[in-house]
Amino acid sequence: MMKTIKQIFILSLLLIFTNLYGQQSKPLIYKINIQENIGSNTWVYLQNGLHQAKNRNATCILLHMNTYGGSVVEADSMRTAILNCQLPVYVFIDNNAASAGALISIACDSIFMRQSASIGAATVVSGQDGSKAPDKYQSYMRGMMRATAESHGKERLVQEGDTLEKWRRDPKVAEAMVDERIVIPGFADSTQILTLTASQAIELGYCDGIAENINQIAVQYLGYSDYNIETYNPTLYDKIKGVLMNGVLQAILIMLIIGGIYFELQTPGIGFPTAIALTAAILYFTPLYLTGYAQNWEVLLFVLGLILIVFELFVIPGFGVTGIAGIILVFAALILALVGNIRFDFSALSLRQLFRAMMIVTAGVGMGLAMIVYLSSRIGKPGIFRRVALVSDQEGFVSVPLEPLTLVGQSGVASTVLRPSGKVQIGDQFYDAVSLKGFIEKGEEVIVKRYENFQLYVTKREHS
């Protein structure tokens, strides 16, 4: 009896092992869907998909594509990731691979198309009205398309005893997808951007096979008689992260960080601007940190910069080296968090990535300054900003002294805490004031040192 049980147990283990081994021995195709406009979302999907395919020991990666294009910036990042991928990456163009989609497709090792699909039309257009962008943008896109086509190298052909070399994918064809001035005889004249059908792409070497479904690709072209297929399914978190990594939203978050810090310093104790700035900073750095762009030291650099700025405003009179150093650190942290690096290794950093990061941060800071100017002009006036005014005329305060020069040298009393901004009472009037030396507690005597920018600058009165 025991011998029979033992035999059954061993047989069961053998069956389990055989089943597992059989599953593992089958080729694994890892599929990533690219079926929306190219942008931060698709960039996140591709990154995660490539990583998971590697962890799953996939045999190859297949992009299932149907897109009319999108952002060139994210498309460039995606094509670079594909070119650097250690696994073979194929693309199945289900319907369209236009513009940025064409660039990504050309980066793949093999291109397969449905009979009704098309590829091309990669001219750079304006995101506002869809008009053709200036030639400098077209030139950049042309070069990128050409370099991507050339990355697949040349192949040797033997014709009539002679060995010839030709590009596997003709770079001129890739350029013609951007510039109508490039003529491809029989396919595009000097008046039209090149867009290829599946059969035309076959003729020009830009399609490796026509298929109606993924199974046909696997069996007919990849030679897999039996295979497994897994699909990358983005989670809700992936979608949120993709949205937060959009360049426009990142610029808006920077605007909120700058604006929140400024208004908290101008209206100490309110707390609402601080909450906005902190929330924006968390939303800015968190997806970058989780994706691997922002490192610990870059986040610490940002925090240190804020500390230096606050230290300069609250402790040191005027605005000097400490404040400037703080601003530089904040700017550097915001920019460096947008570019990939590991332990100060920037070897893979391209000028394009650095330029993009600088443009996002500059745009965010510019919008922040514009917001500060606008909201400052609205504070105290009828509307939703009346309540956040430093001074309310209805409560007996005035924001601008009627005779400011006559107040210099006069003594008064701090009617609120100055951290460093607040209010002081001189005579029977209340004025906006800024402390030149540290905090001034409510009720302490002050003396007016100067008047600038519609504010009084005061120091604590020293008693002999």
PDB file of C-alpha atoms in Angstrom, residues 58 79 91 107 122 138 190 210 222 243 251 263 407 414 446 460:
ATOM      1  CA  ALA A  58      10.056  36.699 -22.665  1.00  0.00           C
ATOM      2  CA  ARG A  79      12.189  54.744 -29.813  1.00  0.00           C
ATOM      3  CA  VAL A  91       5.440  45.887 -34.062  1.00  0.00           C
ATOM      4  CA  ALA A 107      12.796  51.619 -34.332  1.00  0.00           C
ATOM      5  CA  ALA A 122       5.575  62.183 -39.741  1.00  0.00           C
ATOM      6  CA  GLN A 138      11.135  69.415 -39.419  1.00  0.00           C
ATOM      7  CA  SER A 190       7.742  66.730 -54.385  1.00  0.00           C
ATOM      8  CA  ILE A 210       1.404  41.274 -43.948  1.00  0.00           C
ATOM      9  CA  LEU A 222       8.381  34.110 -36.182  1.00  0.00           C
ATOM     10  CA  VAL A 243      -0.797  61.853 -16.492  1.00  0.00           C
ATOM     11  CA  ALA A 251       5.018  72.954 -15.563  1.00  0.00           C
ATOM     12  CA  PHE A 263       2.065  83.716  -0.953  1.00  0.00           C
ATOM     13  CA  LEU A 407       7.122 107.423   8.494  1.00  0.00           C
ATOM     14  CA  ALA A 414       3.823  95.134  15.859  1.00  0.00           C
ATOM     15  CA  VAL A 446       9.518  98.575  16.093  1.00  0.00           C
ATOM     16  CA  LYS A 460      12.844  95.623  16.577  1.00  0.00           C
TER      17      LYS A 460
END
